[in-house]
Amino acid sequence: AQTVTQSQPEMSVQEAETVTLSCTYDTSESDYYLFWYKQPPSRQMILVIRQEAYKQQNATENRFSVNFQKAAKSFSLKISDSQLGDAAMYFCAYRSELRETSGSRLTFGEGTQLTVNP
Amino acid sequence: NAGVTQTPKFQVLKTGQSMTLQCAQDMNHEYMSWYRQDPGMGLRLIHYSVGAGITDQGEVPNGYNVSRSTTEDFPLRLLSAAPSQTSVYFCASRTSHSGPGKLFFGSGTQLSVL
């Protein structure tokens, strides 16, 4: 079974600064997807960024980028120019791509609570 | 589109009571799933479905039942609520045509079992 570990329960960053959230995972599979989800106090789950394991290029979405190290099984999220609205719980998640039936099954990490200080 | 709709948003139960958490999606998604979120543990998969009439167990299925009689609905039943089932519950759906990981989540149900 796959596992996802986020070793930072809490992180803080000054507004306009850069912060990196860590995520490691364990799998014996070669085909999979990795995701970062944001959960603000509203409880809504928002997809921030995703990475296909077969792609060597790191994914980017505006101020959000990842550092995907497949051999090390590491998938960190970098938030540049942090804004007050970035304050939220961030979850790293894994999805197998071995079978189509895995379609809605994600394995989540424990979460990292990000505080943005003005 | 309404997306994924969960009801109720909040619920308080007494130990031993039963109830059904409702989940409906209007996007004709094949895949639906239920997660529970507990502090320090992220979201854990309870049950999932790959289509009408097909369900299977996830990581933490004990104490929960599901059925999928239609594509739109995927209710989660607690047969005899226990304090350990106090949690926030999320329903999610996805279609195979929406890209590798675009899960649509409901807004969650906060359940307290006394």
PDB file of C-alpha atoms in Angstrom:
ATOM      1  CA  ALA A   1       0.000   0.000   0.000  1.00  0.00           C
ATOM      2  CA  GLN A   2       1.094   3.508  -0.699  1.00  0.00           C
ATOM      3  CA  THR A   3       1.801   5.999   2.071  1.00  0.00           C
ATOM      4  CA  VAL A   4       2.200   9.758   2.013  1.00  0.00           C
ATOM      5  CA  THR A   5       4.045  11.645   4.746  1.00  0.00           C
ATOM      6  CA  GLN A   6       4.080  15.346   5.494  1.00  0.00           C
ATOM      7  CA  SER A   7       6.596  15.901   8.251  1.00  0.00           C
ATOM      8  CA  GLN A   8       5.725  19.549   8.904  1.00  0.00           C
ATOM      9  CA  PRO A   9       2.464  19.875  10.861  1.00  0.00           C
ATOM     10  CA  GLU A  10       2.791  23.665  10.841  1.00  0.00           C
ATOM     11  CA  MET A  11       4.687  26.237   8.810  1.00  0.00           C
ATOM     12  CA  SER A  12       4.689  30.007   8.769  1.00  0.00           C
ATOM     13  CA  VAL A  13       5.861  32.574   6.245  1.00  0.00           C
ATOM     14  CA  GLN A  14       5.982  36.322   5.965  1.00  0.00           C
ATOM     15  CA  GLU A  15       3.782  37.912   3.351  1.00  0.00           C
ATOM     16  CA  ALA A  16       5.636  38.239  -0.007  1.00  0.00           C
ATOM     17  CA  GLU A  17       8.236  35.642   1.030  1.00  0.00           C
ATOM     18  CA  THR A  18       8.704  32.095  -0.281  1.00  0.00           C
ATOM     19  CA  VAL A  19       7.877  28.922   1.599  1.00  0.00           C
ATOM     20  CA  THR A  20       8.381  25.246   0.780  1.00  0.00           C
ATOM     21  CA  LEU A  21       6.157  22.460   2.075  1.00  0.00           C
ATOM     22  CA  SER A  22       7.599  18.949   2.146  1.00  0.00           C
ATOM     23  CA  CYS A  23       6.019  15.678   1.132  1.00  0.00           C
ATOM     24  CA  THR A  24       7.459  12.196   0.772  1.00  0.00           C
ATOM     25  CA  TYR A  25       5.686   9.087  -0.392  1.00  0.00           C
ATOM     26  CA  ASP A  26       6.285   5.397  -0.599  1.00  0.00           C
ATOM     27  CA  THR A  27       5.212   3.262  -3.538  1.00  0.00           C
ATOM     28  CA  SER A  28       6.417   0.363  -5.624  1.00  0.00           C
ATOM     29  CA  GLU A  29       4.533   1.602  -8.672  1.00  0.00           C
ATOM     30  CA  SER A  30       6.048   3.504 -11.568  1.00  0.00           C
ATOM     31  CA  ASP A  31       2.885   5.164 -12.897  1.00  0.00           C
ATOM     32  CA  TYR A  32       1.058   7.528 -10.590  1.00  0.00           C
ATOM     33  CA  TYR A  33      -0.026  11.099  -9.986  1.00  0.00           C
ATOM     34  CA  LEU A  34       0.812  13.461  -7.156  1.00  0.00           C
ATOM     35  CA  PHE A  35      -1.254  16.408  -6.017  1.00  0.00           C
ATOM     36  CA  TRP A  36      -1.290  19.319  -3.628  1.00  0.00           C
ATOM     37  CA  TYR A  37      -4.666  20.351  -2.250  1.00  0.00           C
ATOM     38  CA  LYS A  38      -5.429  23.484  -0.282  1.00  0.00           C
ATOM     39  CA  GLN A  39      -8.102  23.558   2.413  1.00  0.00           C
ATOM     40  CA  PRO A  40      -8.939  27.031   3.731  1.00  0.00           C
ATOM     41  CA  PRO A  41     -11.100  27.528   6.841  1.00  0.00           C
ATOM     42  CA  SER A  42     -14.179  27.193   4.627  1.00  0.00           C
ATOM     43  CA  ARG A  43     -13.312  23.468   4.485  1.00  0.00           C
ATOM     44  CA  GLN A  44     -13.438  23.441   0.684  1.00  0.00           C
ATOM     45  CA  MET A  45     -10.839  21.206  -0.976  1.00  0.00           C
ATOM     46  CA  ILE A  46      -9.053  23.090  -3.763  1.00  0.00           C
ATOM     47  CA  LEU A  47      -6.652  21.456  -6.201  1.00  0.00           C
ATOM     48  CA  VAL A  48      -3.479  23.554  -6.300  1.00  0.00           C
ATOM     49  CA  ILE A  49      -1.197  21.598  -8.590  1.00  0.00           C
ATOM     50  CA  ARG A  50      -0.652  18.100  -9.952  1.00  0.00           C
ATOM     51  CA  GLN A  51       2.282  16.140 -11.312  1.00  0.00           C
ATOM     52  CA  GLU A  52       2.337  13.084 -13.541  1.00  0.00           C
ATOM     53  CA  ALA A  53       5.095  10.717 -12.501  1.00  0.00           C
ATOM     54  CA  TYR A  54       6.167  10.067 -16.091  1.00  0.00           C
ATOM     55  CA  LYS A  55       6.907  13.757 -16.637  1.00  0.00           C
ATOM     56  CA  GLN A  56      10.382  14.899 -15.653  1.00  0.00           C
ATOM     57  CA  GLN A  57       9.472  18.570 -15.841  1.00  0.00           C
ATOM     58  CA  ASN A  58       8.222  20.041 -12.587  1.00  0.00           C
ATOM     59  CA  ALA A  59       4.672  21.385 -12.679  1.00  0.00           C
ATOM     60  CA  THR A  60       4.005  25.083 -12.127  1.00  0.00           C
ATOM     61  CA  GLU A  61       0.803  27.050 -11.626  1.00  0.00           C
ATOM     62  CA  ASN A  62       1.408  30.774 -11.270  1.00  0.00           C
ATOM     63  CA  ARG A  63       3.040  31.274  -7.838  1.00  0.00           C
ATOM     64  CA  PHE A  64       2.950  27.552  -7.048  1.00  0.00           C
ATOM     65  CA  SER A  65       5.575  25.107  -8.216  1.00  0.00           C
ATOM     66  CA  VAL A  66       6.734  21.656  -7.230  1.00  0.00           C
ATOM     67  CA  ASN A  67      10.071  19.942  -6.896  1.00  0.00           C
ATOM     68  CA  PHE A  68       9.417  16.368  -7.949  1.00  0.00           C
ATOM     69  CA  GLN A  69      12.230  13.939  -7.211  1.00  0.00           C
ATOM     70  CA  LYS A  70      10.995  10.544  -8.373  1.00  0.00           C
ATOM     71  CA  ALA A  71      13.998   8.526  -7.245  1.00  0.00           C
ATOM     72  CA  ALA A  72      13.897  10.088  -3.805  1.00  0.00           C
ATOM     73  CA  LYS A  73      10.072   9.864  -3.710  1.00  0.00           C
ATOM     74  CA  SER A  74       9.845  13.492  -2.750  1.00  0.00           C
ATOM     75  CA  PHE A  75       7.260  16.045  -3.866  1.00  0.00           C
ATOM     76  CA  SER A  76       7.625  19.486  -2.283  1.00  0.00           C
ATOM     77  CA  LEU A  77       5.448  22.538  -2.924  1.00  0.00           C
ATOM     78  CA  LYS A  78       6.961  25.991  -3.243  1.00  0.00           C
ATOM     79  CA  ILE A  79       4.775  29.041  -2.805  1.00  0.00           C
ATOM     80  CA  SER A  80       6.371  32.243  -4.038  1.00  0.00           C
ATOM     81  CA  ASP A  81       5.309  35.781  -3.102  1.00  0.00           C
ATOM     82  CA  SER A  82       3.080  34.422  -0.342  1.00  0.00           C
ATOM     83  CA  GLN A  83      -0.247  36.147   0.149  1.00  0.00           C
ATOM     84  CA  LEU A  84      -2.596  36.268   3.107  1.00  0.00           C
ATOM     85  CA  GLY A  85      -5.058  34.204   1.103  1.00  0.00           C
ATOM     86  CA  ASP A  86      -2.556  31.349   0.939  1.00  0.00           C
ATOM     87  CA  ALA A  87      -3.106  30.623   4.627  1.00  0.00           C
ATOM     88  CA  ALA A  88      -4.688  27.187   4.772  1.00  0.00           C
ATOM     89  CA  MET A  89      -4.119  23.510   5.420  1.00  0.00           C
ATOM     90  CA  TYR A  90      -2.189  21.925   2.560  1.00  0.00           C
ATOM     91  CA  PHE A  91      -2.453  18.237   1.738  1.00  0.00           C
ATOM     92  CA  CYS A  92      -0.175  16.178  -0.433  1.00  0.00           C
ATOM     93  CA  ALA A  93      -1.926  13.274  -2.174  1.00  0.00           C
ATOM     94  CA  TYR A  94      -1.069  10.249  -4.305  1.00  0.00           C
ATOM     95  CA  ARG A  95      -3.098   8.368  -6.884  1.00  0.00           C
ATOM     96  CA  SER A  96      -2.135   5.129  -8.544  1.00  0.00           C
ATOM     97  CA  GLU A  97      -2.552   4.830 -12.265  1.00  0.00           C
ATOM     98  CA  LEU A  98      -2.205   1.067 -12.452  1.00  0.00           C
ATOM     99  CA  ARG A  99      -5.892   0.480 -12.827  1.00  0.00           C
ATOM    100  CA  GLU A 100      -8.711   2.651 -14.087  1.00  0.00           C
ATOM    101  CA  THR A 101     -10.718   1.691 -11.004  1.00  0.00           C
ATOM    102  CA  SER A 102      -8.340   3.769  -8.907  1.00  0.00           C
ATOM    103  CA  GLY A 103      -9.981   6.825 -10.449  1.00  0.00           C
ATOM    104  CA  SER A 104     -11.330   8.508  -7.303  1.00  0.00           C
ATOM    105  CA  ARG A 105      -9.031   6.936  -4.745  1.00  0.00           C
ATOM    106  CA  LEU A 106      -6.428   9.232  -3.275  1.00  0.00           C
ATOM    107  CA  THR A 107      -3.994   8.608  -0.440  1.00  0.00           C
ATOM    108  CA  PHE A 108      -3.478  11.799   1.548  1.00  0.00           C
ATOM    109  CA  GLY A 109      -0.727  12.998   3.821  1.00  0.00           C
ATOM    110  CA  GLU A 110      -1.421  14.337   7.294  1.00  0.00           C
ATOM    111  CA  GLY A 111      -1.481  17.959   6.188  1.00  0.00           C
ATOM    112  CA  THR A 112       0.594  21.088   6.851  1.00  0.00           C
ATOM    113  CA  GLN A 113      -1.066  24.137   8.362  1.00  0.00           C
ATOM    114  CA  LEU A 114       0.381  27.244   6.705  1.00  0.00           C
ATOM    115  CA  THR A 115       0.186  30.610   8.418  1.00  0.00           C
ATOM    116  CA  VAL A 116       0.975  33.776   6.480  1.00  0.00           C
ATOM    117  CA  ASN A 117       2.094  36.698   8.626  1.00  0.00           C
ATOM    118  CA  PRO A 118       1.481  40.268   7.421  1.00  0.00           C
TER     119      PRO A 118
ATOM    120  CA  ASN B   1     -23.876  23.196 -12.275  1.00  0.00           C
ATOM    121  CA  ALA B   2     -24.238  22.495  -8.576  1.00  0.00           C
ATOM    122  CA  GLY B   3     -21.248  20.131  -8.577  1.00  0.00           C
ATOM    123  CA  VAL B   4     -21.096  17.789  -5.577  1.00  0.00           C
ATOM    124  CA  THR B   5     -23.760  18.448  -2.974  1.00  0.00           C
ATOM    125  CA  GLN B   6     -23.544  17.038   0.534  1.00  0.00           C
ATOM    126  CA  THR B   7     -26.259  17.174   3.137  1.00  0.00           C
ATOM    127  CA  PRO B   8     -26.443  17.887   5.972  1.00  0.00           C
ATOM    128  CA  LYS B   9     -23.544  20.253   6.674  1.00  0.00           C
ATOM    129  CA  PHE B  10     -23.638  19.600  10.412  1.00  0.00           C
ATOM    130  CA  GLN B  11     -25.092  16.752  12.448  1.00  0.00           C
ATOM    131  CA  VAL B  12     -25.038  15.678  16.081  1.00  0.00           C
ATOM    132  CA  LEU B  13     -25.901  12.088  16.929  1.00  0.00           C
ATOM    133  CA  LYS B  14     -26.123  10.043  20.068  1.00  0.00           C
ATOM    134  CA  THR B  15     -24.194   6.811  20.338  1.00  0.00           C
ATOM    135  CA  GLY B  16     -26.149   4.008  18.689  1.00  0.00           C
ATOM    136  CA  GLN B  17     -28.233   6.184  16.405  1.00  0.00           C
ATOM    137  CA  SER B  18     -28.222   5.620  12.684  1.00  0.00           C
ATOM    138  CA  MET B  19     -28.178   8.145   9.902  1.00  0.00           C
ATOM    139  CA  THR B  20     -27.398   8.643   6.234  1.00  0.00           C
ATOM    140  CA  LEU B  21     -25.096  11.265   4.819  1.00  0.00           C
ATOM    141  CA  GLN B  22     -26.286  12.273   1.394  1.00  0.00           C
ATOM    142  CA  CYS B  23     -24.083  12.947  -1.613  1.00  0.00           C
ATOM    143  CA  ALA B  24     -25.287  13.894  -5.067  1.00  0.00           C
ATOM    144  CA  GLN B  25     -23.464  15.077  -8.170  1.00  0.00           C
ATOM    145  CA  ASP B  26     -24.956  16.435 -11.361  1.00  0.00           C
ATOM    146  CA  MET B  27     -21.904  16.021 -13.603  1.00  0.00           C
ATOM    147  CA  ASN B  28     -22.547  12.422 -14.680  1.00  0.00           C
ATOM    148  CA  HIS B  29     -19.307  11.315 -13.027  1.00  0.00           C
ATOM    149  CA  GLU B  30     -18.564   7.606 -12.958  1.00  0.00           C
ATOM    150  CA  TYR B  31     -16.332   7.650  -9.893  1.00  0.00           C
ATOM    151  CA  MET B  32     -17.493   8.638  -6.436  1.00  0.00           C
ATOM    152  CA  SER B  33     -15.924   8.217  -3.028  1.00  0.00           C
ATOM    153  CA  TRP B  34     -16.278   9.033   0.640  1.00  0.00           C
ATOM    154  CA  TYR B  35     -13.460  10.283   2.849  1.00  0.00           C
ATOM    155  CA  ARG B  36     -13.246  11.160   6.500  1.00  0.00           C
ATOM    156  CA  GLN B  37     -10.945  13.862   7.810  1.00  0.00           C
ATOM    157  CA  ASP B  38      -9.506  13.697  11.299  1.00  0.00           C
ATOM    158  CA  PRO B  39      -6.937  16.051  12.865  1.00  0.00           C
ATOM    159  CA  GLY B  40      -3.390  14.961  12.161  1.00  0.00           C
ATOM    160  CA  MET B  41      -4.476  12.150   9.852  1.00  0.00           C
ATOM    161  CA  GLY B  42      -5.435  13.830   6.620  1.00  0.00           C
ATOM    162  CA  LEU B  43      -8.286  12.371   4.599  1.00  0.00           C
ATOM    163  CA  ARG B  44      -8.850   8.629   4.606  1.00  0.00           C
ATOM    164  CA  LEU B  45     -10.918   6.706   2.102  1.00  0.00           C
ATOM    165  CA  ILE B  46     -14.009   4.978   3.496  1.00  0.00           C
ATOM    166  CA  HIS B  47     -15.774   3.548   0.426  1.00  0.00           C
ATOM    167  CA  TYR B  48     -15.710   4.194  -3.267  1.00  0.00           C
ATOM    168  CA  SER B  49     -17.676   3.407  -6.403  1.00  0.00           C
ATOM    169  CA  VAL B  50     -16.656   3.144 -10.033  1.00  0.00           C
ATOM    170  CA  GLY B  51     -20.208   3.213 -11.355  1.00  0.00           C
ATOM    171  CA  ALA B  52     -23.841   2.524 -10.577  1.00  0.00           C
ATOM    172  CA  GLY B  53     -24.220  -0.798  -8.798  1.00  0.00           C
ATOM    173  CA  ILE B  54     -20.509  -1.145  -8.012  1.00  0.00           C
ATOM    174  CA  THR B  55     -18.965  -0.268  -4.659  1.00  0.00           C
ATOM    175  CA  ASP B  56     -15.885  -1.320  -2.753  1.00  0.00           C
ATOM    176  CA  GLN B  57     -14.166  -0.733   0.554  1.00  0.00           C
ATOM    177  CA  GLY B  58     -11.461   1.799   1.148  1.00  0.00           C
ATOM    178  CA  GLU B  59      -9.012   2.170   3.985  1.00  0.00           C
ATOM    179  CA  VAL B  60     -11.459   2.617   6.898  1.00  0.00           C
ATOM    180  CA  PRO B  61     -14.795   0.974   5.965  1.00  0.00           C
ATOM    181  CA  ASN B  62     -15.845  -0.457   9.330  1.00  0.00           C
ATOM    182  CA  GLY B  63     -19.125   0.965  10.638  1.00  0.00           C
ATOM    183  CA  TYR B  64     -20.166   2.388   7.275  1.00  0.00           C
ATOM    184  CA  ASN B  65     -22.290   1.112   4.400  1.00  0.00           C
ATOM    185  CA  VAL B  66     -22.765   2.518   0.924  1.00  0.00           C
ATOM    186  CA  SER B  67     -24.841   1.838  -2.146  1.00  0.00           C
ATOM    187  CA  ARG B  68     -24.853   3.273  -5.655  1.00  0.00           C
ATOM    188  CA  SER B  69     -28.249   2.721  -7.229  1.00  0.00           C
ATOM    189  CA  THR B  70     -27.878   5.697  -9.590  1.00  0.00           C
ATOM    190  CA  THR B  71     -24.948   7.519 -11.154  1.00  0.00           C
ATOM    191  CA  GLU B  72     -25.893  10.705  -9.319  1.00  0.00           C
ATOM    192  CA  ASP B  73     -26.230   9.527  -5.725  1.00  0.00           C
ATOM    193  CA  PHE B  74     -23.814   7.876  -3.314  1.00  0.00           C
ATOM    194  CA  PRO B  75     -25.179   7.872   0.253  1.00  0.00           C
ATOM    195  CA  LEU B  76     -23.088   6.878   3.257  1.00  0.00           C
ATOM    196  CA  ARG B  77     -24.894   5.067   6.061  1.00  0.00           C
ATOM    197  CA  LEU B  78     -23.842   4.865   9.679  1.00  0.00           C
ATOM    198  CA  LEU B  79     -25.734   1.915  11.130  1.00  0.00           C
ATOM    199  CA  SER B  80     -24.894   2.458  14.810  1.00  0.00           C
ATOM    200  CA  ALA B  81     -22.960   5.643  15.425  1.00  0.00           C
ATOM    201  CA  ALA B  82     -19.950   5.564  17.742  1.00  0.00           C
ATOM    202  CA  PRO B  83     -17.898   8.451  19.185  1.00  0.00           C
ATOM    203  CA  SER B  84     -14.960   7.269  17.032  1.00  0.00           C
ATOM    204  CA  GLN B  85     -16.990   8.295  13.992  1.00  0.00           C
ATOM    205  CA  THR B  86     -16.890  11.935  15.017  1.00  0.00           C
ATOM    206  CA  SER B  87     -15.224  13.500  11.987  1.00  0.00           C
ATOM    207  CA  VAL B  88     -15.654  15.642   8.911  1.00  0.00           C
ATOM    208  CA  TYR B  89     -16.898  13.646   5.946  1.00  0.00           C
ATOM    209  CA  PHE B  90     -16.229  14.514   2.329  1.00  0.00           C
ATOM    210  CA  CYS B  91     -17.792  13.111  -0.777  1.00  0.00           C
ATOM    211  CA  ALA B  92     -15.871  13.408  -4.052  1.00  0.00           C
ATOM    212  CA  SER B  93     -16.470  12.553  -7.669  1.00  0.00           C
ATOM    213  CA  ARG B  94     -14.551  12.359 -10.891  1.00  0.00           C
ATOM    214  CA  THR B  95     -14.986  11.346 -14.484  1.00  0.00           C
ATOM    215  CA  SER B  96     -12.361   9.565 -16.508  1.00  0.00           C
ATOM    216  CA  HIS B  97     -12.572  12.447 -18.973  1.00  0.00           C
ATOM    217  CA  SER B  98     -11.550  15.217 -16.546  1.00  0.00           C
ATOM    218  CA  GLY B  99      -7.843  14.719 -16.545  1.00  0.00           C
ATOM    219  CA  PRO B 100      -5.574  12.734 -14.262  1.00  0.00           C
ATOM    220  CA  GLY B 101      -6.681  14.066 -10.935  1.00  0.00           C
ATOM    221  CA  LYS B 102      -9.493  16.538 -10.998  1.00  0.00           C
ATOM    222  CA  LEU B 103     -11.554  15.359  -8.066  1.00  0.00           C
ATOM    223  CA  PHE B 104     -14.613  17.452  -7.287  1.00  0.00           C
ATOM    224  CA  PHE B 105     -15.258  17.619  -3.562  1.00  0.00           C
ATOM    225  CA  GLY B 106     -18.414  18.434  -1.681  1.00  0.00           C
ATOM    226  CA  SER B 107     -18.334  21.008   1.098  1.00  0.00           C
ATOM    227  CA  GLY B 108     -18.220  18.392   3.830  1.00  0.00           C
ATOM    228  CA  THR B 109     -20.410  17.188   6.685  1.00  0.00           C
ATOM    229  CA  GLN B 110     -19.236  17.775  10.237  1.00  0.00           C
ATOM    230  CA  LEU B 111     -20.525  14.916  12.375  1.00  0.00           C
ATOM    231  CA  SER B 112     -20.371  14.728  16.158  1.00  0.00           C
ATOM    232  CA  VAL B 113     -21.307  11.547  17.987  1.00  0.00           C
ATOM    233  CA  LEU B 114     -21.927  12.001  21.699  1.00  0.00           C
TER     234      LEU B 114
END
